[in-house]
Short mmCIF file of N, CA and C in Angstrom, two decimals:
data_model
loop_
_atom_site.label_atom_id
_atom_site.label_comp_id
_atom_site.label_asym_id
_atom_site.label_seq_id
_atom_site.Cartn_x
_atom_site.Cartn_y
_atom_site.Cartn_z
N ASP A 7 -11.75 -11.71 -12.04
CA ASP A 7 -12.99 -11.80 -11.29
C ASP A 7 -12.78 -12.80 -10.14
N TYR A 8 -12.80 -12.32 -8.93
CA TYR A 8 -12.49 -13.16 -7.77
C TYR A 8 -13.74 -13.60 -7.00
N ARG A 9 -14.90 -13.59 -7.62
CA ARG A 9 -16.12 -13.95 -6.91
C ARG A 9 -16.07 -15.37 -6.36
N TYR A 10 -15.60 -16.32 -7.16
CA TYR A 10 -15.55 -17.70 -6.67
C TYR A 10 -14.56 -17.82 -5.51
N ILE A 11 -13.37 -17.27 -5.68
CA ILE A 11 -12.36 -17.33 -4.61
C ILE A 11 -12.91 -16.67 -3.34
N ASN A 12 -13.54 -15.51 -3.50
CA ASN A 12 -14.09 -14.82 -2.33
C ASN A 12 -15.17 -15.64 -1.64
N SER A 13 -15.96 -16.39 -2.42
CA SER A 13 -17.01 -17.22 -1.82
C SER A 13 -16.42 -18.38 -1.02
N GLN A 14 -15.19 -18.76 -1.30
CA GLN A 14 -14.53 -19.86 -0.62
C GLN A 14 -13.55 -19.39 0.47
N THR A 15 -13.42 -18.09 0.61
CA THR A 15 -12.43 -17.51 1.52
C THR A 15 -13.03 -17.23 2.88
N GLU A 16 -12.32 -17.62 3.92
CA GLU A 16 -12.70 -17.24 5.28
C GLU A 16 -12.12 -15.85 5.53
N VAL A 17 -12.97 -14.88 5.65
CA VAL A 17 -12.53 -13.49 5.79
C VAL A 17 -12.23 -13.20 7.25
N PRO A 18 -11.01 -12.72 7.54
CA PRO A 18 -10.67 -12.39 8.93
C PRO A 18 -11.60 -11.30 9.46
N LYS A 19 -12.06 -11.47 10.68
CA LYS A 19 -12.93 -10.47 11.31
C LYS A 19 -12.03 -9.42 11.96
N THR A 20 -11.81 -8.34 11.24
CA THR A 20 -10.94 -7.27 11.72
C THR A 20 -11.66 -5.95 11.55
N PRO A 21 -12.40 -5.53 12.57
CA PRO A 21 -13.13 -4.26 12.44
C PRO A 21 -12.16 -3.08 12.41
N LEU A 22 -12.56 -2.05 11.69
CA LEU A 22 -11.76 -0.82 11.67
C LEU A 22 -11.84 -0.15 13.04
N PRO A 23 -10.75 0.48 13.45
CA PRO A 23 -10.80 1.21 14.73
C PRO A 23 -11.74 2.40 14.61
N ARG A 24 -12.35 2.77 15.72
CA ARG A 24 -13.23 3.93 15.73
C ARG A 24 -12.39 5.20 15.73
N ILE A 25 -12.75 6.14 14.88
CA ILE A 25 -11.99 7.38 14.73
C ILE A 25 -11.92 8.14 16.05
N ASP A 26 -13.02 8.20 16.80
CA ASP A 26 -12.99 8.94 18.06
C ASP A 26 -12.02 8.32 19.05
N GLU A 27 -11.90 6.99 19.05
CA GLU A 27 -10.94 6.33 19.93
C GLU A 27 -9.50 6.62 19.51
N LEU A 28 -9.28 6.70 18.20
CA LEU A 28 -7.94 7.04 17.72
C LEU A 28 -7.56 8.45 18.16
N PHE A 29 -8.50 9.38 18.02
CA PHE A 29 -8.22 10.76 18.44
C PHE A 29 -7.99 10.86 19.94
N ASP A 30 -8.71 10.06 20.72
CA ASP A 30 -8.52 10.07 22.17
C ASP A 30 -7.09 9.71 22.55
N GLN A 31 -6.45 8.84 21.77
CA GLN A 31 -5.07 8.45 22.05
C GLN A 31 -4.09 9.60 21.87
N MET A 32 -4.48 10.60 21.09
CA MET A 32 -3.57 11.69 20.75
C MET A 32 -3.71 12.91 21.65
N VAL A 33 -4.62 12.86 22.61
CA VAL A 33 -4.85 14.01 23.48
C VAL A 33 -3.56 14.40 24.19
N GLY A 34 -3.26 15.69 24.18
CA GLY A 34 -2.07 16.20 24.85
C GLY A 34 -0.83 16.25 23.98
N CYS A 35 -0.92 15.73 22.77
CA CYS A 35 0.24 15.75 21.87
C CYS A 35 0.23 17.03 21.04
N ALA A 36 1.43 17.45 20.64
CA ALA A 36 1.57 18.73 19.94
C ALA A 36 2.12 18.60 18.53
N VAL A 37 2.74 17.46 18.21
CA VAL A 37 3.39 17.30 16.91
C VAL A 37 2.82 16.04 16.25
N PHE A 38 2.41 16.18 14.98
CA PHE A 38 1.75 15.08 14.28
C PHE A 38 2.33 14.94 12.87
N SER A 39 2.41 13.71 12.41
CA SER A 39 2.77 13.43 11.01
C SER A 39 1.85 12.32 10.52
N THR A 40 1.55 12.36 9.23
CA THR A 40 0.79 11.27 8.62
C THR A 40 1.60 10.69 7.47
N ILE A 41 1.56 9.38 7.37
CA ILE A 41 2.29 8.67 6.32
C ILE A 41 1.29 7.80 5.58
N ASP A 42 1.21 7.98 4.29
CA ASP A 42 0.33 7.18 3.43
C ASP A 42 1.17 6.07 2.82
N LEU A 43 0.79 4.83 3.08
CA LEU A 43 1.52 3.71 2.50
C LEU A 43 1.01 3.47 1.08
N ALA A 44 1.89 3.63 0.13
CA ALA A 44 1.55 3.58 -1.29
C ALA A 44 1.01 2.21 -1.67
N GLN A 45 -0.16 2.20 -2.28
CA GLN A 45 -0.75 0.97 -2.81
C GLN A 45 -0.62 -0.18 -1.82
N GLY A 46 -1.17 0.02 -0.64
CA GLY A 46 -1.02 -0.91 0.47
C GLY A 46 -1.02 -2.38 0.11
N TYR A 47 -2.10 -2.88 -0.47
CA TYR A 47 -2.19 -4.32 -0.74
C TYR A 47 -1.11 -4.78 -1.70
N HIS A 48 -0.75 -3.93 -2.64
CA HIS A 48 0.26 -4.32 -3.62
C HIS A 48 1.65 -4.43 -3.01
N GLN A 49 1.79 -4.08 -1.74
CA GLN A 49 3.07 -4.25 -1.07
C GLN A 49 3.14 -5.58 -0.32
N MET A 50 2.04 -6.32 -0.29
CA MET A 50 2.03 -7.62 0.39
C MET A 50 2.28 -8.74 -0.61
N GLN A 51 3.30 -9.52 -0.38
CA GLN A 51 3.60 -10.67 -1.22
C GLN A 51 2.56 -11.77 -0.98
N ILE A 52 2.21 -12.47 -2.03
CA ILE A 52 1.34 -13.64 -1.91
C ILE A 52 2.23 -14.87 -1.84
N ALA A 53 1.89 -15.79 -0.97
CA ALA A 53 2.66 -17.04 -0.87
C ALA A 53 2.73 -17.70 -2.24
N THR A 54 3.89 -18.21 -2.56
CA THR A 54 4.10 -18.84 -3.88
C THR A 54 3.04 -19.89 -4.17
N THR A 55 2.65 -20.66 -3.16
CA THR A 55 1.66 -21.72 -3.35
C THR A 55 0.25 -21.19 -3.59
N SER A 56 0.00 -19.92 -3.28
CA SER A 56 -1.33 -19.33 -3.46
C SER A 56 -1.46 -18.51 -4.73
N ARG A 57 -0.38 -18.24 -5.39
CA ARG A 57 -0.41 -17.36 -6.57
C ARG A 57 -1.28 -17.92 -7.69
N LYS A 58 -1.36 -19.22 -7.80
CA LYS A 58 -2.16 -19.83 -8.87
C LYS A 58 -3.63 -19.41 -8.79
N TYR A 59 -4.09 -19.06 -7.59
CA TYR A 59 -5.49 -18.67 -7.41
C TYR A 59 -5.78 -17.27 -7.94
N THR A 60 -4.74 -16.52 -8.24
CA THR A 60 -4.93 -15.17 -8.78
C THR A 60 -4.69 -15.12 -10.28
N ALA A 61 -4.58 -16.28 -10.90
CA ALA A 61 -4.24 -16.34 -12.33
C ALA A 61 -5.31 -15.69 -13.20
N PHE A 62 -4.83 -15.11 -14.28
CA PHE A 62 -5.72 -14.56 -15.30
C PHE A 62 -5.06 -14.77 -16.65
N ARG A 63 -5.87 -14.78 -17.68
CA ARG A 63 -5.38 -15.13 -19.00
C ARG A 63 -5.64 -14.01 -19.99
N THR A 64 -4.66 -13.78 -20.85
CA THR A 64 -4.87 -12.91 -22.00
C THR A 64 -4.98 -13.84 -23.20
N ASP A 65 -5.12 -13.29 -24.40
CA ASP A 65 -5.22 -14.17 -25.56
C ASP A 65 -3.90 -14.88 -25.85
N LYS A 66 -2.79 -14.46 -25.24
CA LYS A 66 -1.50 -15.09 -25.51
C LYS A 66 -0.91 -15.86 -24.34
N GLU A 67 -1.12 -15.39 -23.11
CA GLU A 67 -0.46 -16.02 -21.97
C GLU A 67 -1.33 -16.00 -20.72
N THR A 68 -0.91 -16.79 -19.73
CA THR A 68 -1.53 -16.79 -18.42
C THR A 68 -0.56 -16.16 -17.43
N TYR A 69 -1.09 -15.30 -16.58
CA TYR A 69 -0.29 -14.60 -15.58
C TYR A 69 -0.90 -14.84 -14.21
N HIS A 70 -0.14 -14.56 -13.18
CA HIS A 70 -0.67 -14.56 -11.82
C HIS A 70 -0.03 -13.41 -11.05
N TRP A 71 -0.70 -13.02 -9.99
CA TRP A 71 -0.19 -11.95 -9.15
C TRP A 71 0.87 -12.50 -8.20
N CYS A 72 1.90 -11.72 -7.95
CA CYS A 72 2.91 -12.03 -6.93
C CYS A 72 2.64 -11.23 -5.66
N VAL A 73 1.85 -10.18 -5.80
CA VAL A 73 1.44 -9.35 -4.67
C VAL A 73 -0.08 -9.38 -4.60
N ALA A 74 -0.63 -8.94 -3.50
CA ALA A 74 -2.08 -9.00 -3.31
C ALA A 74 -2.80 -8.05 -4.26
N PRO A 75 -3.69 -8.59 -5.10
CA PRO A 75 -4.46 -7.72 -5.99
C PRO A 75 -5.66 -7.14 -5.27
N MET A 76 -6.22 -6.10 -5.82
CA MET A 76 -7.48 -5.56 -5.31
C MET A 76 -8.59 -6.56 -5.66
N GLY A 77 -9.56 -6.67 -4.78
CA GLY A 77 -10.70 -7.52 -5.08
C GLY A 77 -10.79 -8.79 -4.26
N LEU A 78 -9.71 -9.18 -3.58
CA LEU A 78 -9.78 -10.37 -2.73
C LEU A 78 -10.37 -9.97 -1.38
N SER A 79 -11.42 -10.64 -0.97
CA SER A 79 -12.17 -10.22 0.22
C SER A 79 -11.39 -10.32 1.52
N GLY A 80 -10.39 -11.15 1.58
CA GLY A 80 -9.62 -11.30 2.81
C GLY A 80 -8.52 -10.27 3.01
N MET A 81 -8.20 -9.51 1.97
CA MET A 81 -7.04 -8.61 2.05
C MET A 81 -7.16 -7.49 3.08
N PRO A 82 -8.31 -6.83 3.23
CA PRO A 82 -8.37 -5.79 4.26
C PRO A 82 -8.03 -6.32 5.65
N GLY A 83 -8.53 -7.49 6.00
CA GLY A 83 -8.23 -8.08 7.30
C GLY A 83 -6.78 -8.48 7.44
N VAL A 84 -6.22 -9.05 6.38
CA VAL A 84 -4.80 -9.44 6.40
C VAL A 84 -3.93 -8.20 6.54
N TRP A 85 -4.25 -7.15 5.79
CA TRP A 85 -3.48 -5.90 5.87
C TRP A 85 -3.57 -5.31 7.28
N SER A 86 -4.78 -5.27 7.85
CA SER A 86 -4.95 -4.73 9.20
C SER A 86 -4.15 -5.52 10.22
N ARG A 87 -4.16 -6.83 10.07
CA ARG A 87 -3.39 -7.68 10.99
C ARG A 87 -1.90 -7.40 10.86
N LEU A 88 -1.43 -7.24 9.63
CA LEU A 88 -0.01 -6.92 9.41
C LEU A 88 0.34 -5.58 10.05
N MET A 89 -0.51 -4.58 9.86
CA MET A 89 -0.22 -3.26 10.44
C MET A 89 -0.21 -3.31 11.97
N ARG A 90 -1.14 -4.07 12.55
CA ARG A 90 -1.15 -4.22 14.02
C ARG A 90 0.10 -4.94 14.50
N LEU A 91 0.52 -5.95 13.76
CA LEU A 91 1.73 -6.69 14.12
C LEU A 91 2.95 -5.78 14.10
N LEU A 92 3.05 -4.94 13.08
CA LEU A 92 4.22 -4.08 12.92
C LEU A 92 4.20 -2.86 13.84
N PHE A 93 3.03 -2.26 14.04
CA PHE A 93 2.97 -0.97 14.74
C PHE A 93 2.18 -0.98 16.04
N GLY A 94 1.50 -2.07 16.34
CA GLY A 94 0.66 -2.13 17.53
C GLY A 94 1.39 -1.95 18.84
N ARG A 95 2.68 -2.23 18.86
CA ARG A 95 3.46 -2.11 20.10
C ARG A 95 3.89 -0.68 20.40
N PHE A 96 3.65 0.24 19.47
CA PHE A 96 4.08 1.62 19.66
C PHE A 96 2.89 2.48 20.08
N ALA A 97 3.03 3.14 21.23
CA ALA A 97 1.94 3.97 21.75
C ALA A 97 1.82 5.29 21.00
N PHE A 98 2.73 5.57 20.08
CA PHE A 98 2.75 6.86 19.36
C PHE A 98 2.33 6.72 17.90
N VAL A 99 1.74 5.59 17.53
CA VAL A 99 1.30 5.37 16.15
C VAL A 99 -0.13 4.85 16.16
N VAL A 100 -0.97 5.43 15.33
CA VAL A 100 -2.27 4.83 15.05
C VAL A 100 -2.31 4.50 13.56
N VAL A 101 -2.96 3.40 13.26
CA VAL A 101 -3.06 2.95 11.87
C VAL A 101 -4.53 2.95 11.49
N TYR A 102 -4.82 3.52 10.33
CA TYR A 102 -6.17 3.47 9.77
C TYR A 102 -6.03 3.12 8.30
N LEU A 103 -6.41 1.90 7.95
CA LEU A 103 -6.24 1.36 6.60
C LEU A 103 -4.78 1.47 6.18
N ASP A 104 -4.47 2.31 5.18
CA ASP A 104 -3.08 2.40 4.74
C ASP A 104 -2.42 3.70 5.19
N ASP A 105 -2.98 4.32 6.21
CA ASP A 105 -2.42 5.57 6.74
C ASP A 105 -1.90 5.36 8.16
N LEU A 106 -0.75 5.95 8.42
CA LEU A 106 -0.17 5.95 9.76
C LEU A 106 -0.21 7.38 10.28
N CYS A 107 -0.56 7.55 11.52
CA CYS A 107 -0.46 8.86 12.17
C CYS A 107 0.48 8.70 13.35
N ILE A 108 1.54 9.50 13.34
CA ILE A 108 2.53 9.47 14.40
C ILE A 108 2.32 10.74 15.21
N TYR A 109 2.24 10.61 16.52
CA TYR A 109 1.96 11.76 17.37
C TYR A 109 2.91 11.78 18.56
N SER A 110 3.31 12.99 18.95
CA SER A 110 4.32 13.14 19.99
C SER A 110 4.08 14.42 20.78
N HIS A 111 4.73 14.50 21.94
CA HIS A 111 4.60 15.68 22.79
C HIS A 111 5.55 16.80 22.40
N SER A 112 6.69 16.47 21.79
CA SER A 112 7.69 17.49 21.44
C SER A 112 8.31 17.16 20.09
N GLU A 113 8.98 18.13 19.50
CA GLU A 113 9.65 17.89 18.22
C GLU A 113 10.77 16.87 18.36
N ALA A 114 11.53 16.94 19.45
CA ALA A 114 12.62 15.98 19.65
C ALA A 114 12.08 14.56 19.77
N GLU A 115 11.01 14.40 20.54
CA GLU A 115 10.38 13.10 20.69
C GLU A 115 9.83 12.63 19.34
N HIS A 116 9.26 13.56 18.58
CA HIS A 116 8.68 13.22 17.29
C HIS A 116 9.74 12.71 16.31
N CYS A 117 10.89 13.35 16.31
CA CYS A 117 11.98 12.88 15.43
C CYS A 117 12.35 11.44 15.76
N GLU A 118 12.41 11.11 17.03
CA GLU A 118 12.72 9.73 17.45
C GLU A 118 11.60 8.78 17.03
N HIS A 119 10.36 9.19 17.20
CA HIS A 119 9.23 8.36 16.81
C HIS A 119 9.24 8.10 15.30
N LEU A 120 9.50 9.15 14.52
CA LEU A 120 9.58 8.98 13.06
C LEU A 120 10.70 8.02 12.68
N ARG A 121 11.83 8.13 13.35
CA ARG A 121 12.95 7.24 13.06
C ARG A 121 12.54 5.78 13.29
N VAL A 122 11.85 5.52 14.39
CA VAL A 122 11.39 4.17 14.70
C VAL A 122 10.44 3.66 13.61
N VAL A 123 9.48 4.50 13.22
CA VAL A 123 8.52 4.10 12.18
C VAL A 123 9.24 3.84 10.86
N PHE A 124 10.14 4.73 10.47
CA PHE A 124 10.87 4.54 9.22
C PHE A 124 11.75 3.29 9.27
N ASP A 125 12.31 2.98 10.42
CA ASP A 125 13.10 1.75 10.56
C ASP A 125 12.23 0.52 10.30
N VAL A 126 11.01 0.53 10.84
CA VAL A 126 10.09 -0.59 10.61
C VAL A 126 9.73 -0.67 9.13
N LEU A 127 9.37 0.46 8.54
CA LEU A 127 9.00 0.46 7.11
C LEU A 127 10.16 -0.05 6.26
N ARG A 128 11.35 0.41 6.56
CA ARG A 128 12.53 -0.01 5.79
C ARG A 128 12.78 -1.51 5.96
N SER A 129 12.73 -1.99 7.18
CA SER A 129 13.02 -3.41 7.42
C SER A 129 11.97 -4.32 6.78
N GLU A 130 10.74 -3.83 6.67
CA GLU A 130 9.66 -4.63 6.08
C GLU A 130 9.46 -4.34 4.59
N ARG A 131 10.29 -3.46 4.06
CA ARG A 131 10.22 -3.08 2.65
C ARG A 131 8.84 -2.55 2.26
N LEU A 132 8.32 -1.69 3.12
CA LEU A 132 7.05 -1.00 2.85
C LEU A 132 7.37 0.43 2.46
N PHE A 133 6.63 0.95 1.49
CA PHE A 133 6.95 2.25 0.92
C PHE A 133 5.80 3.23 1.12
N ALA A 134 6.18 4.47 1.40
CA ALA A 134 5.20 5.54 1.57
C ALA A 134 5.07 6.32 0.27
N ARG A 135 3.92 6.94 0.10
CA ARG A 135 3.69 7.83 -1.03
C ARG A 135 4.01 9.24 -0.54
N ARG A 136 5.18 9.72 -0.89
CA ARG A 136 5.70 10.98 -0.35
C ARG A 136 4.73 12.15 -0.57
N SER A 137 4.10 12.19 -1.73
CA SER A 137 3.21 13.31 -2.04
C SER A 137 2.00 13.39 -1.11
N LYS A 138 1.65 12.28 -0.45
CA LYS A 138 0.49 12.28 0.44
C LYS A 138 0.87 12.25 1.91
N CYS A 139 2.17 12.38 2.22
CA CYS A 139 2.62 12.41 3.60
C CYS A 139 2.71 13.85 4.09
N VAL A 140 2.42 14.04 5.35
CA VAL A 140 2.52 15.36 5.97
C VAL A 140 3.34 15.20 7.24
N PHE A 141 4.41 15.98 7.34
CA PHE A 141 5.29 15.88 8.51
C PHE A 141 5.18 17.15 9.34
N GLY A 142 4.87 16.95 10.64
CA GLY A 142 4.62 18.07 11.52
C GLY A 142 5.80 18.44 12.30
#
């Protein structure tokens, strides 16, 4: 139960992008792919010094999260900031929560765009849920 932690947390002000604005960026493109990042928050490591705040106890032991658990009020903003940091420089990617949409004018261009996105995902150790990805 993270109610106390959430009451003490300064939540980053990170509004979601408007869907119509995201679609406007894709006008004129012919090839699209979507990538679903598996369990988004659970892919973010928590600083070692902050893990104690996620502690929970069973009847035998106390545990803490090493990755961001669901329920912390600051996580959506932190995740959005991370996605903007990683993908904001690319004009061919839009991010909405834990989904990436890659859009291109041609198949050849799209292959290059996908390679760039996969390179970022690999270097940051972020994983996609293959069953929910669609490659155009």
